[in-house]
Amino acid sequence: MRGSSFLRVGQAGFKSLRLHKLRSMLTMLGMIIGVWAVITLVAIGEGASYDAQEAIKALGANNIIIRSMKPMEDKVQIQGEMQWVSHYGLTNADAARILKTVPGVKRVLPILIHRKNVLHGKRNVDCRLVGTYPHYPSFTQSRIVAGQFVNEIEEARRENSCVLSHDLAKKLFAGENPLMETVTVRGFESWQVFRVKGILEERTDLEKLPKNSNVMGKTLSSNVYIPLSTFKSLYGVKNIDLSVGSVSSEVVHLTEIRVEFGSVEEVIPAMDLIKDALDKGRNGKVDYEIQVPINELNTLRAQKARDTRLLMYIACISLLVGGIGIMNIMLATVTERTREIGVRRALGATRGDITLQFLVETLILCLIGGGIGVVGGWLFATFRHNIMHTTTIVTEWSVILAFGLSVSVGLVFGIYPARRAAQLDPIEALRHA
Amino acid sequence: MASPDIIELRDLGKVYDLGAVQVPALRGLDFVIEEGSYTAIMGPSGSGKSTLLNILGCLDRPTSGAYFLGGDDVAVMTDKELSQIRGTRIGFIFQSYNLIEQLDVVENVHLPLFYQGKDIKDCYDHCAKLAKKVGLGDRLDHRPMQLSGGQQQRVAVARALVNEPLMLLADEPTGNLDSSTEQEILDVLDELHHEGRTLVVVTHDDAVAGRAQRVIRLKDGLIDQDLRQVPTVDRTLSE
Ligand SMILES: Nc1ncnc2c1ncn2[C@@H]1O[C@H](COP(=O)(O)OP(=O)(O)OP(=O)(O)O)[C@@H](O)[C@H]1O
Ligand SMILES: [Mg+2]
């Protein structure tokens, strides 16, 4: 169009839009909300999924966790007169068999857990007593915050050494240095005194896990770690649980076996062999469950892809609605400004000039609306992330998508009113009231 | 007169096709208008004056006959070429001023140049000079809403002049103005005529027509009368 540059048409469009500020603002609103919603929703979803993925990764993607589980039929089986005693669950033999027979398994970690109460001075805290091997920290990627973890010698000598979880150390010692202090673990059978060797911070941040996901069962953040050998010599494998009201006791050799593979790729193919190894000598009794973090990670990723698609549909719909709103207003504007169009035509404007003028006005609305939406979404995300401390991640693609869509919507929905304006007959337009 | 003909009409006709009925607005006009002349077109309401002026201004096309503007046949021109002619060779003045409300005085005056791809920064002085010439030197950044009818019509006159057109076309330019404002606008038109511009003015008003050198009277789409006269201003000057 004869050298009339985009910039000048843009300036002219801006002037027209400024004439009706309120209307222009309201017209933009649909676009603003649409773009804002896309960016915000994607950022929230992204943040939640990031947290969940991190939590699952913390379990180790090349790990699996086998947990002892009370079989259904055991619950009605009376053993003894006074109490319920059930025998079930994993054993050291299971762990050894897995390590020996399943290819790809690098190492295994047996864990035995009882619920206890731990005491220091006047403070006492409900906790989990965790009996395990010295390679627990490296296996679970947890971090030694102070001191050391229990070592092989202590394991061999069944010493009364313990390591506290970070949270427990804070609760029990309230700022004092727990190292080389003693704690008393109170149980149904006996009270035992342990010397604190170190403080351990679990990598997994359980609170950030997605709700309703049985990723890790219920874990307490208050843990006392002791050598497995010490555990067995002090408490045996019989766990007496008073928590239900009636006394129940059960015999479980290992609460968990964690299995580490050399690589992530070896995990899934080995699942059948793991089951074979476990089912050997079990007579069909199912007293374990297997948790596969990599499976959960994959499920989560698939879920995320579905969520993202859904968000994109919502985004497209909201932008479509915004676009229709804009088209509606622009059509009204064209009717209202019919005379102006006639005048411009009389003064030398070609059809192309008129088309461009209205298209540019629509585009400006969409660009500004989209811009405000992007800034608004970004501000919201930043606020939520930094001030409300909820992981919120603005992704580049969502900004590009939202902004790109708003511009395309502008083009698509602007072209029709603009063409209508340009097709007007000059004198007919001039005659318009 | 030695002046070349700027407008030549040959059996020009215009029929409005309303589907059910055909309304003949112009029924065969033959005349020429010379460069630098001042012509008034009169006639009763519905006689086809506006229709004729719109065709002369390339806003509308005749349905029969031929119209030569500066020697070029308008009938064969594309929409784009007609736009180009309107933008470069014709200046319009409307009864209802038709200024663009979101633009100030200078920007309104600049509009025809805008569509010729000329930036307002480069021709601001030219536009401002024209606004001053029509007596709006102190209103350059006013919006149309802030101006009186007479002032708005002055802006329209300046706008019609900005692209140095071959001719000025005015459809009842003083129809909405009181008589003293009418005089002022007519004085501006007289001045333009004396500068050598071609003027065609449609009017109902004898006082307006009196200023012209020639009065063409239409009736039912035909020329009823074509009179050459000594304009009133020249008459008062010679007295
Ligand atoms: N767009 C149109 N559609 C149909 N008929 C039209 C149209 N414009 C004008 N006419 C008809 O053409 C004839 C001439 O109209 P025109 O507007 O040229 O008259 P005019 O001389 O300008 O009248 P006035 O002095 O009232 O302005 C009239 O009969 C009118 O009804
Ligand atoms: Mg008329």
XYZ file of C-alpha atoms and ligand atoms in Angstrom:
704
model
C 0.000 0.000 0.000
C 2.028 2.772 -1.440
C 4.691 3.236 1.157
C 2.334 3.909 4.048
C 4.418 2.048 6.544
C 3.073 -0.268 9.181
C 4.262 2.044 11.909
C 2.178 4.978 10.688
C -0.903 2.806 10.258
C -0.215 1.532 13.758
C -0.071 5.047 15.155
C -3.324 5.918 13.420
C -4.928 2.756 14.800
C -3.738 3.660 18.250
C -5.432 7.046 17.993
C -8.732 5.451 16.995
C -8.556 3.034 19.920
C -7.683 5.815 22.354
C -10.853 7.624 21.357
C -12.874 4.920 23.115
C -10.587 3.880 25.936
C -13.144 2.007 27.997
C -14.439 0.077 25.039
C -10.931 -0.820 23.935
C -10.083 -2.000 27.440
C -13.204 -4.125 27.685
C -12.563 -5.552 24.254
C -9.078 -6.518 25.312
C -10.318 -8.119 28.511
C -11.178 -11.417 26.854
C -7.699 -11.605 25.405
C -6.058 -10.579 28.682
C -7.911 -13.223 30.674
C -7.305 -15.892 28.054
C -3.569 -15.327 27.874
C -3.285 -14.870 31.623
C -5.152 -18.114 32.217
C -2.975 -20.106 29.841
C 0.267 -18.901 31.348
C -0.909 -19.199 34.940
C -2.516 -22.611 34.608
C 0.449 -24.033 32.768
C 2.796 -22.549 35.367
C 0.820 -24.062 38.248
C 0.614 -27.452 36.558
C 4.273 -27.341 35.678
C 5.217 -26.473 39.238
C 3.157 -29.290 40.765
C 4.474 -31.813 38.307
C 8.043 -30.639 38.861
C 7.689 -31.228 42.592
C 6.154 -34.648 42.104
C 8.810 -35.695 39.623
C 11.551 -34.537 41.939
C 9.986 -36.530 44.763
C 9.821 -39.657 42.650
C 13.320 -39.142 41.319
C 14.482 -38.917 44.921
C 13.416 -42.517 45.345
C 15.770 -43.286 42.530
C 14.523 -44.007 39.073
C 16.713 -47.101 38.878
C 15.426 -48.378 42.201
C 12.456 -50.449 43.147
C 10.993 -50.832 46.589
C 9.524 -54.104 47.836
C 7.404 -53.746 50.932
C 6.047 -56.321 53.328
C 2.298 -56.374 53.287
C -0.044 -58.191 55.600
C -1.933 -60.707 53.429
C -5.722 -60.583 53.562
C -6.318 -64.097 54.973
C -3.919 -63.540 57.878
C -6.169 -61.002 59.412
C -8.790 -63.546 60.424
C -6.389 -66.245 61.544
C -6.127 -66.583 65.304
C -2.779 -67.716 66.582
C -2.482 -68.109 70.318
C -5.146 -67.273 72.787
C -4.614 -63.708 73.882
C -3.234 -62.051 70.806
C -3.200 -61.977 67.106
C 0.138 -62.990 65.833
C 0.775 -63.078 62.140
C 3.887 -64.182 60.321
C 4.431 -62.608 56.958
C 6.694 -60.427 54.904
C 10.135 -60.258 53.438
C 13.256 -61.880 54.770
C 16.980 -61.518 54.365
C 16.833 -64.648 52.246
C 14.562 -62.827 49.795
C 17.063 -59.992 49.574
C 19.947 -62.387 49.012
C 18.015 -64.354 46.369
C 17.164 -61.222 44.437
C 20.749 -60.023 44.464
C 21.955 -63.424 43.281
C 19.355 -64.402 40.680
C 18.094 -61.224 39.071
C 20.445 -59.827 36.427
C 21.115 -56.099 36.506
C 20.664 -55.804 40.270
C 23.607 -53.896 41.677
C 22.825 -53.971 45.371
C 19.969 -54.455 47.805
C 19.133 -52.651 51.000
C 17.112 -54.375 53.726
C 15.159 -52.154 56.086
C 13.252 -53.063 59.244
C 11.027 -50.474 60.840
C 9.115 -50.355 64.112
C 7.194 -47.485 65.610
C 8.657 -46.263 68.889
C 8.935 -43.281 71.083
C 12.303 -41.586 71.557
C 13.320 -39.604 74.605
C 16.035 -37.097 75.431
C 15.915 -35.161 78.664
C 12.340 -34.075 79.054
C 11.414 -34.183 75.394
C 9.973 -37.230 73.713
C 8.867 -37.717 70.121
C 7.050 -40.507 68.312
C 9.377 -41.905 65.729
C 10.257 -44.759 63.443
C 13.128 -46.936 64.459
C 14.867 -47.892 61.240
C 17.252 -50.815 61.199
C 19.361 -50.873 58.088
C 22.825 -51.304 56.572
C 25.632 -48.752 56.477
C 25.104 -48.011 52.770
C 21.647 -46.549 53.463
C 22.675 -42.901 52.777
C 24.313 -43.572 49.432
C 21.480 -45.912 48.472
C 18.717 -43.411 49.215
C 20.735 -40.357 48.154
C 20.156 -38.794 51.517
C 22.635 -36.399 52.993
C 24.685 -36.592 56.177
C 24.223 -33.181 57.752
C 26.525 -33.778 60.719
C 28.673 -36.601 62.056
C 28.608 -39.973 60.292
C 26.222 -42.779 59.488
C 26.528 -46.089 61.363
C 29.401 -48.089 59.889
C 30.301 -51.706 59.194
C 32.090 -52.189 62.495
C 29.070 -51.036 64.456
C 26.914 -53.291 62.322
C 29.203 -56.242 63.001
C 29.408 -55.534 66.727
C 25.716 -54.748 67.079
C 26.544 -51.515 68.806
C 23.982 -49.138 70.225
C 24.813 -46.297 67.833
C 22.167 -44.314 66.066
C 21.695 -41.558 63.528
C 18.798 -39.119 63.808
C 16.832 -37.647 60.960
C 17.229 -33.913 60.643
C 13.671 -33.161 61.766
C 13.876 -35.425 64.769
C 17.189 -33.908 65.861
C 15.588 -30.479 65.772
C 12.565 -31.589 67.777
C 14.513 -33.548 70.332
C 17.501 -31.298 70.866
C 16.054 -27.884 70.061
C 19.241 -26.268 68.890
C 21.719 -28.168 71.059
C 24.345 -30.331 69.421
C 23.052 -33.925 69.513
C 26.350 -35.534 68.510
C 27.697 -37.950 71.127
C 24.618 -37.344 73.271
C 22.377 -40.288 74.123
C 18.718 -40.867 73.354
C 16.385 -43.431 74.854
C 14.092 -45.435 72.618
C 11.039 -46.579 74.503
C 9.158 -49.626 73.363
C 6.639 -52.102 74.656
C 9.322 -54.604 75.639
C 12.277 -52.551 76.718
C 13.986 -49.180 76.897
C 17.232 -48.917 75.008
C 19.861 -46.201 75.067
C 21.677 -45.178 71.868
C 24.563 -42.821 71.230
C 23.934 -40.290 68.462
C 26.559 -40.560 65.732
C 25.155 -38.263 63.083
C 22.265 -36.447 61.505
C 20.770 -37.462 58.205
C 18.562 -35.503 55.843
C 16.322 -37.575 53.578
C 16.296 -36.335 50.024
C 12.635 -36.988 49.508
C 10.413 -34.077 50.300
C 7.269 -35.967 51.103
C 4.920 -33.053 51.486
C 5.346 -32.107 47.876
C 4.207 -35.430 46.576
C 0.906 -35.415 44.728
C -2.026 -36.191 46.958
C -3.661 -39.630 46.729
C -0.495 -41.097 45.429
C 0.785 -44.069 47.360
C 4.259 -43.352 46.163
C 5.895 -43.971 49.467
C 3.329 -45.014 51.949
C 3.164 -43.013 55.104
C 6.596 -42.074 56.210
C 7.403 -40.021 59.212
C 10.096 -37.462 59.057
C 11.171 -38.480 62.580
C 13.518 -41.402 62.134
C 16.133 -43.088 64.304
C 18.531 -45.145 62.206
C 20.402 -48.019 63.850
C 22.373 -51.027 62.536
C 20.076 -53.841 61.412
C 22.045 -56.345 63.497
C 21.548 -54.242 66.622
C 17.849 -53.951 65.820
C 17.381 -57.697 65.542
C 19.376 -58.541 68.646
C 17.531 -55.981 70.763
C 13.997 -56.366 69.484
C 13.875 -59.564 67.492
C 11.429 -59.524 64.645
C 8.264 -59.549 66.657
C 6.530 -56.225 66.591
C 3.911 -55.565 69.211
C 1.587 -52.839 68.190
C -0.611 -51.157 70.759
C -1.910 -48.502 68.513
C -5.140 -50.172 67.416
C -6.454 -50.557 70.960
C -6.251 -54.318 71.164
C -2.855 -55.863 71.385
C -1.714 -57.311 68.126
C 1.639 -58.664 67.310
C 3.235 -59.722 64.120
C 6.453 -61.267 62.975
C 8.041 -59.472 60.094
C 11.716 -59.952 59.267
C 12.100 -57.012 56.961
C 9.763 -54.127 56.358
C 11.306 -53.173 53.050
C 13.858 -54.310 50.560
C 15.165 -51.700 48.235
C 16.728 -52.954 45.044
C 19.083 -50.876 42.960
C 19.727 -51.599 39.295
C 22.759 -50.619 37.274
C 20.642 -48.503 34.952
C 17.069 -47.330 34.496
C 16.626 -49.486 31.374
C 17.143 -52.699 33.330
C 14.324 -52.028 35.783
C 11.154 -52.875 33.877
C 12.446 -56.059 32.132
C 13.588 -57.437 35.502
C 10.210 -57.149 37.190
C 9.086 -60.687 36.342
C 12.326 -62.165 37.626
C 11.973 -60.216 40.852
C 8.486 -61.657 41.298
C 9.751 -65.167 40.514
C 12.514 -64.785 43.086
C 10.046 -63.612 45.722
C 7.355 -66.192 44.982
C 9.818 -69.045 45.436
C 8.887 -70.756 48.721
C 5.837 -68.568 49.316
C 3.160 -71.056 48.266
C 1.220 -68.377 46.471
C 0.958 -66.213 49.561
C 1.143 -62.589 48.528
C 2.639 -60.717 51.435
C 4.569 -58.052 49.578
C 3.998 -55.207 47.191
C 6.406 -53.780 44.690
C 6.722 -50.113 44.031
C 8.487 -49.003 40.864
C 9.348 -45.290 40.880
C 10.202 -45.279 37.176
C 6.700 -46.564 36.431
C 5.221 -43.860 38.575
C 7.406 -41.274 36.943
C 6.226 -42.448 33.538
C 2.604 -42.444 34.684
C 3.075 -38.957 36.019
C 4.624 -37.793 32.776
C 1.789 -39.262 30.758
C -0.652 -37.636 33.145
C 1.150 -34.355 32.691
C 0.994 -34.630 28.920
C -2.775 -35.191 29.216
C -3.169 -32.245 31.582
C -1.159 -30.052 29.270
C -3.308 -31.027 26.310
C -6.426 -30.267 28.306
C -5.044 -26.884 29.306
C -4.294 -26.158 25.690
C -7.876 -26.928 24.711
C -9.131 -24.647 27.461
C -6.688 -21.982 26.328
C -7.787 -22.268 22.733
C -11.413 -22.041 23.730
C -10.909 -19.028 25.955
C -8.897 -17.281 23.274
C -11.546 -18.206 20.734
C -14.179 -16.640 22.940
C -11.965 -13.581 23.342
C -11.503 -13.481 19.586
C -15.213 -13.642 18.918
C -15.698 -10.819 21.405
C -13.151 -8.759 19.536
C -14.700 -9.561 16.183
C -18.093 -8.558 17.513
C -16.818 -5.192 18.708
C -14.867 -4.614 15.517
C -17.951 -5.313 13.417
C -19.884 -2.815 15.525
C -17.023 -0.377 15.145
C -17.028 -0.761 11.390
C -20.753 0.000 11.290
C -20.314 2.924 13.618
C -17.445 4.297 11.583
C -18.953 3.678 8.165
C -18.954 7.379 7.456
C -15.314 7.706 8.483
C -14.527 4.897 6.075
C -16.367 6.777 3.309
C -14.429 9.941 4.070
C -11.127 8.130 4.028
C -12.038 6.515 0.716
C -12.996 9.936 -0.691
C -9.609 11.264 0.373
C -7.706 8.580 -1.491
C -7.663 5.503 0.754
C -7.707 2.257 -1.229
C -9.522 -0.884 -0.122
C -6.170 -2.199 1.005
C -5.614 0.865 3.189
C -8.972 0.372 4.891
C -8.422 -3.364 5.389
C -5.026 -2.687 6.876
C -6.373 0.022 9.156
C -8.978 -2.199 10.796
C -6.763 -5.243 10.845
C -4.065 -3.262 12.578
C -6.549 -1.927 15.115
C -7.646 -5.463 15.939
C -4.046 -6.598 16.097
C -3.135 -3.775 18.448
C -5.976 -4.821 20.752
C -4.742 -8.403 20.711
C -1.084 -7.480 21.127
C -1.717 -5.164 24.051
C -4.245 -7.578 25.571
C -1.840 -10.461 25.077
C 1.018 -8.394 26.489
C -0.950 -7.497 29.599
C -1.968 -11.142 29.947
C 1.653 -12.309 29.712
C 2.849 -9.766 32.255
C -0.105 -10.553 34.521
C 0.480 -14.288 34.306
C 4.159 -13.859 34.934
C 3.561 -11.572 37.916
C 1.064 -14.019 39.382
C 3.468 -16.915 38.938
C 6.334 -14.972 40.483
C 4.144 -13.985 43.412
C 2.973 -17.543 43.967
C 6.475 -18.951 43.646
C 8.402 -16.466 45.744
C 5.875 -15.152 48.220
C 3.480 -18.054 48.650
C 6.357 -20.526 48.210
C 4.456 -22.863 45.943
C 6.501 -24.111 43.049
C 5.209 -22.315 39.946
C 7.145 -22.452 36.718
C 6.386 -20.159 33.783
C 7.352 -22.115 30.709
C 8.544 -20.401 27.564
C 6.284 -22.445 25.351
C 3.188 -21.337 27.246
C 4.128 -17.681 26.782
C 4.846 -18.221 23.108
C 1.671 -20.255 22.669
C -0.555 -17.758 24.470
C 0.915 -14.744 22.755
C 1.051 -16.423 19.369
C -2.539 -17.559 19.707
C -3.713 -14.091 20.679
C -2.023 -12.615 17.634
C -3.411 -15.297 15.328
C -6.834 -14.794 16.840
C -6.442 -11.088 16.113
C -5.539 -11.811 12.513
C -8.281 -14.365 11.990
C -11.034 -12.436 13.708
C -9.819 -9.046 12.511
C -9.770 -9.918 8.841
C -13.531 -10.285 8.465
C -14.552 -6.899 9.921
C -11.668 -5.289 8.041
C -12.770 -6.831 4.748
C -16.324 -5.741 5.457
C -15.086 -2.208 5.989
C -13.057 -2.252 2.794
C -15.879 -3.658 0.676
C -18.146 -0.731 1.574
C -19.027 1.417 -1.395
C -17.492 4.894 -0.889
C -20.687 6.891 -1.520
C -22.875 4.434 0.344
C -20.487 4.805 3.269
C -20.523 8.593 3.018
C -24.313 8.644 2.957
C -24.356 6.708 6.227
C -25.658 8.777 9.120
C -11.400 30.617 -23.415
C -8.029 29.084 -24.020
C -7.979 26.968 -20.886
C -7.966 23.207 -21.517
C -11.019 21.228 -20.488
C -10.523 19.469 -17.217
C -13.900 17.710 -17.296
C -15.647 16.383 -20.327
C -18.990 14.570 -20.108
C -20.477 12.705 -23.073
C -24.086 11.647 -22.788
C -23.455 10.784 -19.148
C -26.185 8.740 -17.493
C -26.689 7.165 -14.096
C -29.396 4.704 -13.194
C -29.733 3.450 -9.601
C -30.632 -0.201 -9.759
C -32.822 -0.971 -6.771
C -33.671 -4.437 -7.994
C -37.405 -3.977 -8.336
C -37.175 -0.470 -9.755
C -34.633 1.404 -11.808
C -34.196 5.010 -10.714
C -32.726 7.200 -13.462
C -30.858 9.993 -11.668
C -28.935 11.385 -14.651
C -30.279 11.017 -18.155
C -27.610 12.139 -20.593
C -25.404 15.100 -19.742
C -23.030 16.711 -22.245
C -20.767 19.520 -21.117
C -17.195 20.490 -20.445
C -15.664 22.370 -17.565
C -12.521 24.374 -18.234
C -9.499 24.488 -15.983
C -9.582 27.395 -13.546
C -13.324 27.930 -13.894
C -15.852 28.347 -11.072
C -19.070 26.433 -11.731
C -22.214 26.218 -9.608
C -24.654 23.343 -10.045
C -28.232 24.103 -9.031
C -31.593 22.488 -9.349
C -34.501 21.217 -7.294
C -34.115 18.471 -4.784
C -33.759 15.086 -6.415
C -32.623 16.551 -9.722
C -29.321 14.653 -9.605
C -26.847 17.271 -8.375
C -25.167 15.097 -5.743
C -25.184 12.134 -8.096
C -23.364 14.211 -10.681
C -20.839 15.567 -8.212
C -20.066 12.080 -6.899
C -19.378 10.918 -10.408
C -17.195 13.961 -11.092
C -15.298 13.130 -7.904
C -14.759 9.502 -8.962
C -16.680 8.275 -5.933
C -19.265 6.718 -8.211
C -19.285 5.482 -11.776
C -21.699 6.441 -14.523
C -23.914 3.669 -15.893
C -23.826 5.049 -19.431
C -21.904 7.620 -21.448
C -18.347 8.685 -20.740
C -16.493 10.897 -18.311
C -13.028 12.184 -19.126
C -11.063 13.679 -16.290
C -8.023 15.567 -17.543
C -8.340 13.489 -20.715
C -8.515 10.087 -18.980
C -11.591 7.853 -19.292
C -12.789 7.142 -15.767
C -15.021 4.237 -16.807
C -12.097 1.904 -17.443
C -10.277 2.606 -14.212
C -9.906 0.127 -11.398
C -10.993 0.837 -7.855
C -7.379 1.391 -6.927
C -6.809 3.879 -9.749
C -9.958 5.768 -8.751
C -8.658 5.942 -5.180
C -5.417 7.311 -6.526
C -7.266 9.988 -8.518
C -9.374 10.975 -5.521
C -6.258 11.204 -3.433
C -4.191 13.283 -5.854
C -6.372 15.198 -8.293
C -9.583 15.951 -6.445
C -10.370 17.874 -3.287
C -13.718 17.215 -1.602
C -15.687 19.571 0.607
C -18.838 18.069 2.138
C -21.923 19.681 3.546
C -21.323 18.000 6.911
C -17.545 18.683 7.015
C -16.714 14.990 7.563
C -13.630 15.459 9.658
C -12.150 12.462 11.481
C -12.861 12.987 15.154
C -9.835 11.238 16.611
C -7.437 13.448 14.650
C -6.516 17.067 15.367
C -6.658 19.909 12.809
C -3.244 19.329 11.269
C -3.729 15.563 11.173
C -7.085 15.975 9.441
C -5.535 18.301 6.880
C -2.731 15.783 6.389
C -5.041 12.817 5.732
C -4.964 12.851 1.874
C -1.166 12.952 2.045
C -1.194 10.078 4.550
C -2.759 7.912 1.865
C -0.077 9.049 -0.555
C 2.477 7.586 1.841
C 3.737 10.912 3.135
C 4.700 11.089 6.782
C 3.148 13.902 8.783
C 6.593 14.817 10.115
C 7.753 15.602 6.587
C 4.786 17.759 5.620
C 3.709 19.234 8.932
C 4.728 22.732 7.839
C 2.776 22.450 4.613
C -0.367 21.309 6.463
C 0.011 23.947 9.166
C 0.459 26.638 6.517
C -2.826 25.633 4.882
C -4.605 25.636 8.250
C -3.270 29.143 8.844
C -4.371 30.191 5.380
C -8.000 29.286 6.216
C -7.660 31.161 9.504
C -7.010 28.334 11.977
C -3.407 29.189 12.890
C -4.204 29.140 16.601
C -6.180 25.864 16.508
C -3.659 23.466 15.012
C -3.923 20.842 17.743
C -7.658 21.108 18.337
C -10.001 18.205 17.717
C -13.043 18.684 15.435
C -15.305 18.488 18.509
C -13.635 21.608 19.855
C -14.352 23.675 16.724
C -17.402 25.537 15.470
C -19.135 24.468 12.271
C -17.486 27.218 10.262
C -14.094 26.345 11.636
C -14.639 22.685 10.847
C -15.554 23.556 7.288
C -12.345 25.596 7.035
C -10.408 22.514 8.101
C -12.231 20.602 5.369
C -11.250 23.255 2.824
C -7.608 23.104 3.916
C -7.767 19.310 3.709
C -9.185 19.525 0.178
C -6.247 21.711 -0.828
C -3.433 19.773 0.760
C -2.641 17.525 -2.198
C -2.710 20.398 -4.737
C -5.715 18.936 -6.584
C -6.789 19.715 -10.134
C -10.221 20.685 -8.896
C -12.263 21.221 -5.777
C -15.713 19.669 -5.514
C -18.123 20.962 -2.890
C -21.610 19.612 -2.172
C -23.576 22.361 -0.412
C -20.495 23.462 1.517
C -22.395 26.172 3.373
C -25.633 24.234 3.855
C -25.070 23.834 7.580
C -23.712 27.318 8.264
C -25.275 30.651 9.187
C -25.056 33.448 6.640
C -22.037 35.285 8.057
C -20.010 32.062 8.336
C -21.258 31.229 4.833
C -19.772 34.483 3.590
C -16.407 33.636 5.158
C -16.288 30.221 3.516
C -17.371 31.661 0.173
C -14.627 34.266 0.475
C -12.110 31.479 0.970
C -13.472 29.729 -2.144
C -13.273 32.980 -4.129
C -9.692 33.380 -3.080
C -8.913 29.852 -4.268
C -10.602 30.573 -7.559
C -8.471 33.663 -8.001
C -5.408 31.528 -7.333
C -6.470 29.616 -10.434
C -8.120 26.524 -9.049
C -11.084 24.794 -10.682
C -14.192 24.810 -8.503
C -17.492 22.941 -8.849
C -20.030 23.778 -6.151
C -23.457 22.230 -5.727
C -25.891 24.582 -4.030
C -29.523 25.529 -3.482
C -28.551 29.049 -2.557
C -28.608 31.849 -5.154
C -26.104 33.845 -3.129
C -23.657 30.953 -3.348
C -24.329 30.437 -7.046
C -23.843 34.176 -7.603
C -20.180 33.843 -6.830
C -19.642 31.433 -9.734
C -18.800 32.243 -13.355
C -21.209 29.664 -14.634
C -24.432 28.134 -13.317
C -25.652 24.735 -14.564
C -29.251 24.021 -13.624
C -30.399 20.402 -13.545
C -33.921 19.137 -13.702
C -34.899 15.469 -13.580
C -31.408 14.406 -14.508
C -31.105 16.700 -17.516
C -29.500 20.075 -18.052
C -32.244 22.647 -17.781
C -30.089 25.744 -18.163
C -26.368 26.497 -18.616
C -25.588 30.168 -17.912
C -22.329 32.069 -17.927
C -22.348 35.137 -15.689
C -20.138 37.750 -14.098
C -19.557 36.652 -10.495
C -20.982 38.909 -7.764
C -17.596 39.517 -6.209
C -16.210 40.702 -9.514
C -19.331 42.843 -9.905
C -18.751 44.564 -6.564
C -15.082 44.935 -7.410
C -15.845 46.615 -10.726
C -18.410 48.978 -9.213
N -28.276 5.525 -3.479
C -29.385 5.767 -4.180
N -30.213 4.767 -4.473
C -31.323 4.976 -5.172
N -31.701 6.153 -5.649
C -30.913 7.210 -5.400
C -29.728 7.083 -4.656
N -29.134 8.290 -4.555
C -29.943 9.132 -5.214
N -30.996 8.487 -5.712
C -32.055 9.068 -6.512
O -31.470 9.783 -7.576
C -32.089 11.003 -7.750
C -31.095 12.130 -7.612
O -30.613 12.191 -6.304
P -29.525 13.224 -5.826
O -29.121 12.878 -4.455
O -28.500 13.335 -6.861
O -30.406 14.593 -5.824
P -29.939 16.041 -5.390
O -30.136 16.891 -6.575
O -28.602 16.009 -4.802
O -31.027 16.402 -4.308
P -30.844 17.311 -2.992
O -30.868 18.698 -3.464
O -32.037 16.963 -2.196
O -29.583 16.900 -2.361
C -33.200 11.107 -6.751
O -34.410 10.757 -7.365
C -32.834 10.064 -5.702
O -34.013 9.482 -5.173
Mg -27.758 16.392 -2.838
